[in-house]
Amino acid sequence: MVDVDVVVVGAGFAGLYLLHRLRGAGFSAKVFETGDDVGGTWYWNRYPGARCDVESLDYSYTFDPAFDAEWEWSEKYAPQPEILRYLQHVADKLDLRRDIKFSTRVDSAVWDEASSRWRLRTGQGNEVSCGYYVMATGCLSMPKALDIDGVERFGGDVYFTSKWPHEGVDFTGKRVGVIGTGSSAIQSIPIIAEQAAALTVFQRTPNFSIPAYNGPVPAGKKAAIASRRAEYRADARLSPGGVPATISEVGAMQVSEAERIARYEAAWQKGGIIEFLGTFNDLIANAESNETLCEFVRSKIRAVVDDPATAEVLCPSSFPIGTKRLCVDTNYYQTYNRPHVRLVDLRKHPLATITETGVDVVGESFDFDAIVFATGFDAMTGAIVAVDITGRNGLTLKDKWSEGPKTYLGLTIAGFPNLFTITGPGSPSVLSNMVVSIEQHVNWIVGCLEDMRRDGLAVIEPTETAEAGWVQHVNDFGDITLFPRANSWYMGANVPGKPRVFLPYVGGVGTYRTICDEVVARDYLGFAVAGSSGTRVNDGVIRPVQADVGIMLELIAGLGLPALETMSVDDARAFSTSMATQRPPGPDVGEIVDGVLPGAAGDLDYRLYRPASAGPHPIVVYFHGGGWVLGSHDSDDPFCRDLCVRSDAMIISVNYRHAPEARFPAAPDDGFAAVQWIAANAASLGGVPGKLAVAGWSAGANVAAVVCQLARDAGGPTITGQLLVTPVTDSDLSRRSYVDNADGYILTAPLMRWFWDHYADPSDRADPKASPLRATSLADLPPALIVTCEFDPLRDEGAAYADALAAAGVQVRHLPCRGQIHTSLTAVDAILSGAAARAEMGEALRQFLGASVPV
Ligand code: FAD
Ligand code: NAP
């Protein structure tokens, strides 16, 4: 039996580099590869036109500058034979072949608890024992099992793009059918059409494709990389897609249509998937923005394809652009102008069967000499579960992943110690320049093995908590994009019966690398390790906040801003006003009117948001956040717009006097006076008398809660509901959430103390007008929706108020928001993960206001 430190399965970009690094680090290693040579993807996919769609200067190893210097790519996007030669060259130069066993397929792997080692078996009968087992088996290496009947009957030649004959195929004079219109088909169809006597393409779903403008390697780019190689490669490693690229900072709908089209046109003329999809910053998140790019590409298809009916069939409409891999082509659409090329729309004429002589679709039969299947892969998980992998306690990976893959970082799997997956599900992998992602994973794994050896450890495995947290994070990220809307292989949707789960990590290569490095820096957070000195579990979740909240926190941390509580009140106000100008504006409403109403001690400004629908409308009196010290109509303007649209109610945002100029109880006194006046003047404001709710955020929610108590005690006006978003309900600053979330989530415990100090004397703070939780009775208050956020110092007092209201018999719903922070729910259009909670708020307001109450 072969006995080594590490077994690697696969000899593509990943396996080759891993073998090199393992040797350098002094580990014994053996690679097993089904093919009879190195190359992986570039060994198998030899169909005509196969080439990379990331420029070759980027799609190559970066670990050794010598390869850059000695290897000349002949084209911007090198063809498959050249990429294969490159990998063969790397294998030769690093003398890798002597540790690779070719033509050998790993069939099974079993974790042996007693020896803490993996035992592998190959199809050729080899038995291998290893301490660590690495799957470098590729994301696109397992062809999808054919789900079309009758192939075995066909008397002509059958080809699969994913397993193309090494000797090549000559289609000259042949009648050829191609099934599929993904990247492989789109690359091969123009070349097959050049040879074939007749070509018929069977298309189920049209794809978006942009021109490659292939040709010689751009000299300018080559020189630019050579002159600043280290910085260029470092930029790639920290970029979203593994290629340095400029991503716009504006959304598509924030510019005029003319400017939008001009930018698309410039990007189209330039080419490049990442740059094209980065023309605006919201193309993968905002459906309206995305559709403008879809339509732009459709206009290009219509301009190229002569026959309008064929052009329409080629125009994708069933998924947002970018949510399936964008294709890169040379003369793909132009090929349909050739007289001997025909497109068959399988949506209209479904594929019935393959026959002895060709293909039957509903309503027509086709005869062919050859059929090419470009039908894709069982991506990301297929090659991994094709090996029978059994971890601890007899658990098989197939069973564990039966409802979709679960990994920690896309690298490791709970229950499967010492197993690593390179570019596994849950890592950026297929959404990136894969060579950069492969190198990062290889380096991380080798670093981990070196750390284990240094510390005398032999076994490493992620905890269930860490893994579940990562799966959640990956899903959360996917959910704020448009990716889940496509029936793509990213979603597992191309393989019948495969669970529908978004497989890659969409957070980007740079973000992901930072996370992996942080795991190490925090002493392998989320891992249990064991060695001769015992077992150590460092349990935890690496990114517990919502994905977009995490990005916002990182951006803010990167700005190095001073803490608000270290500023003077004037500076803090000026600062928060300037921050407010930099966020998205929120949705359009029917009308916005500014006005003045009488407060408790003088006039107060208000801003009225009227829905676009026909009035009169029910009314929500809204109080802005800002710790009684900061804030205005402007600060909460996007949130008020959002509430107005979602609730179809008139939102009247009322200003109230601020501390320290007007301390407690100025704010609730003004709030109550405003509600009294608005209730009395509902009709003249365009409202429905008697249909009035209150809402507020943070200190504004404190005002709203107190106003409800004051109205109850005064016998009116009638308030039909209260929406309290992350409310201040108590002056006790010692609750658990104050401790857990004291720092790092924008609203800090010191800042809250600063607010309280400006607002109320310690002797006043227990007054229910300051701390509504302390009211002697909470009975007979309006129905409430109380929204709290997981990473907010105010979380527990909000929950306590919900509990207390319920105990007092008030109809109350508590909406705890996982992964959110104090300021994230009101960040309309900036924090997309808050949209679901805002939808519930809108729905709650509708319900509060639906029931008519006697005036
Ligand atoms: P692979 O290259 O897939 O190698 C995995 C190897 O593992 C295979 O050789 C396979 O035979 C072997 N193997 C699997 N299971 C077993 C087993 N049980 N026992 C033994 N051996 C096994 N990505 C980009 O970033 N840019 C591009 O331009 C690009 N173009 C692509 C074009 C095509 C046609 C395809 C199919 C993919 C493309 N990709 C591209 C993705 C591409 O797969 C990766 O870039 C990269 O080549 C993957 O390298 P790898 O070593 O991880 O896996
Ligand atoms: P793919 O994108 O999954 O495309 C498969 C095609 O086959 C789709 O058009 C699909 O239609 C069709 N199909 C599958 N089963 C079918 C059936 N039963 N009946 C009719 N049609 C069927 O696969 P791929 O083209 O091989 O590409 C896979 C990935 O590899 C790419 O997304 C890319 O990441 C990589 N790749 C890159 C390049 C490059 O340019 N460098 C080239 C090739 C591949 P539906 O969409 O309707 O399912």
Tab-separated table of C-alpha atoms and ligand atoms in Angstrom, residues 42 47 51-54 140 144 147-148 161 179-185 187 202 204-205 207 324-325 328 346-347 351 374-377 430 487 489 494, ligand 2:
chain	number	residue	atom	x	y	z
A	42	TRP	CA	-7.521	21.588	-20.996
A	47	TYR	CA	-13.430	20.707	-29.190
A	51	ARG	CA	-10.162	28.608	-25.479
A	52	CYS	CA	-10.256	30.558	-22.253
A	53	ASP	CA	-12.647	33.456	-21.692
A	54	VAL	CA	-10.389	35.226	-19.196
A	140	LEU	CA	-16.323	21.458	-14.515
A	144	LYS	CA	-23.620	15.924	-17.144
A	147	ASP	CA	-30.799	13.215	-20.297
A	148	ILE	CA	-31.816	12.698	-23.942
A	161	THR	CA	-17.339	18.655	-26.205
A	179	ILE	CA	-27.230	20.174	-29.039
A	180	GLY	CA	-26.753	22.975	-26.541
A	181	THR	CA	-25.932	26.666	-26.679
A	182	GLY	CA	-23.697	27.209	-23.635
A	183	SER	CA	-20.102	28.437	-23.772
A	184	SER	CA	-18.761	25.211	-25.300
A	185	ALA	CA	-21.327	25.272	-28.097
A	187	GLN	CA	-17.197	28.567	-29.160
A	202	PHE	CA	-30.721	22.753	-31.197
A	204	ARG	CA	-33.316	25.110	-25.471
A	205	THR	CA	-32.261	28.334	-23.728
A	207	ASN	CA	-27.452	32.604	-23.855
A	324	LYS	CA	-25.586	32.321	-16.119
A	325	ARG	CA	-21.969	32.398	-17.219
A	328	VAL	CA	-17.459	35.149	-25.082
A	346	LEU	CA	-36.518	23.486	-28.618
A	347	ARG	CA	-38.897	25.636	-26.569
A	351	LEU	CA	-36.614	17.428	-28.451
A	374	ALA	CA	-22.409	20.416	-25.769
A	375	THR	CA	-24.704	19.702	-22.847
A	376	GLY	CA	-22.529	20.794	-19.940
A	377	PHE	CA	-21.429	19.478	-16.576
A	430	VAL	CA	-16.352	29.487	-10.996
A	487	ASN	CA	-31.990	27.969	-13.973
A	489	TRP	CA	-25.590	25.220	-13.371
A	494	ASN	CA	-29.130	21.902	-15.211
B	2	NAP	P1	-23.571	24.714	-20.234
B	2	NAP	O1	-23.263	26.132	-20.139
B	2	NAP	O2	-24.196	24.046	-19.099
B	2	NAP	O3	-24.449	24.547	-21.538
B	2	NAP	C1	-25.102	23.342	-21.813
B	2	NAP	C2	-26.076	23.562	-22.947
B	2	NAP	O4	-26.678	22.338	-23.254
B	2	NAP	C3	-27.199	24.520	-22.568
B	2	NAP	O5	-27.538	25.280	-23.681
B	2	NAP	C4	-28.312	23.559	-22.203
B	2	NAP	O6	-29.591	24.113	-22.329
B	2	NAP	C5	-28.084	22.473	-23.188
B	2	NAP	N1	-28.679	21.226	-22.758
B	2	NAP	C6	-28.313	20.470	-21.697
B	2	NAP	N2	-29.104	19.381	-21.622
B	2	NAP	C7	-29.988	19.458	-22.637
B	2	NAP	C8	-31.067	18.655	-23.075
B	2	NAP	N3	-31.389	17.532	-22.439
B	2	NAP	N4	-31.757	19.046	-24.132
B	2	NAP	C9	-31.436	20.176	-24.775
B	2	NAP	N5	-30.440	20.989	-24.429
B	2	NAP	C10	-29.712	20.632	-23.359
B	2	NAP	O7	-22.239	23.855	-20.580
B	2	NAP	P2	-20.932	24.298	-21.346
B	2	NAP	O8	-21.263	25.057	-22.548
B	2	NAP	O9	-20.084	23.137	-21.476
B	2	NAP	O10	-20.254	25.325	-20.348
B	2	NAP	C11	-20.124	25.033	-18.976
B	2	NAP	C12	-19.197	26.029	-18.354
B	2	NAP	O11	-17.838	25.731	-18.671
B	2	NAP	C13	-19.373	27.435	-18.823
B	2	NAP	O12	-20.457	28.079	-18.222
B	2	NAP	C14	-18.033	28.041	-18.481
B	2	NAP	O13	-17.920	28.334	-17.144
B	2	NAP	C15	-17.101	26.910	-18.816
B	2	NAP	N6	-16.686	27.062	-20.201
B	2	NAP	C16	-15.952	28.138	-20.536
B	2	NAP	C17	-15.586	28.323	-21.835
B	2	NAP	C18	-14.814	29.535	-22.225
B	2	NAP	O14	-15.296	30.339	-22.975
B	2	NAP	N7	-13.621	29.642	-21.767
B	2	NAP	C19	-15.964	27.437	-22.799
B	2	NAP	C20	-16.687	26.324	-22.424
B	2	NAP	C21	-17.064	26.140	-21.111
B	2	NAP	P3	-30.343	24.778	-21.042
B	2	NAP	O15	-29.595	26.041	-20.790
B	2	NAP	O16	-31.722	24.961	-21.475
B	2	NAP	O17	-30.193	23.793	-19.922
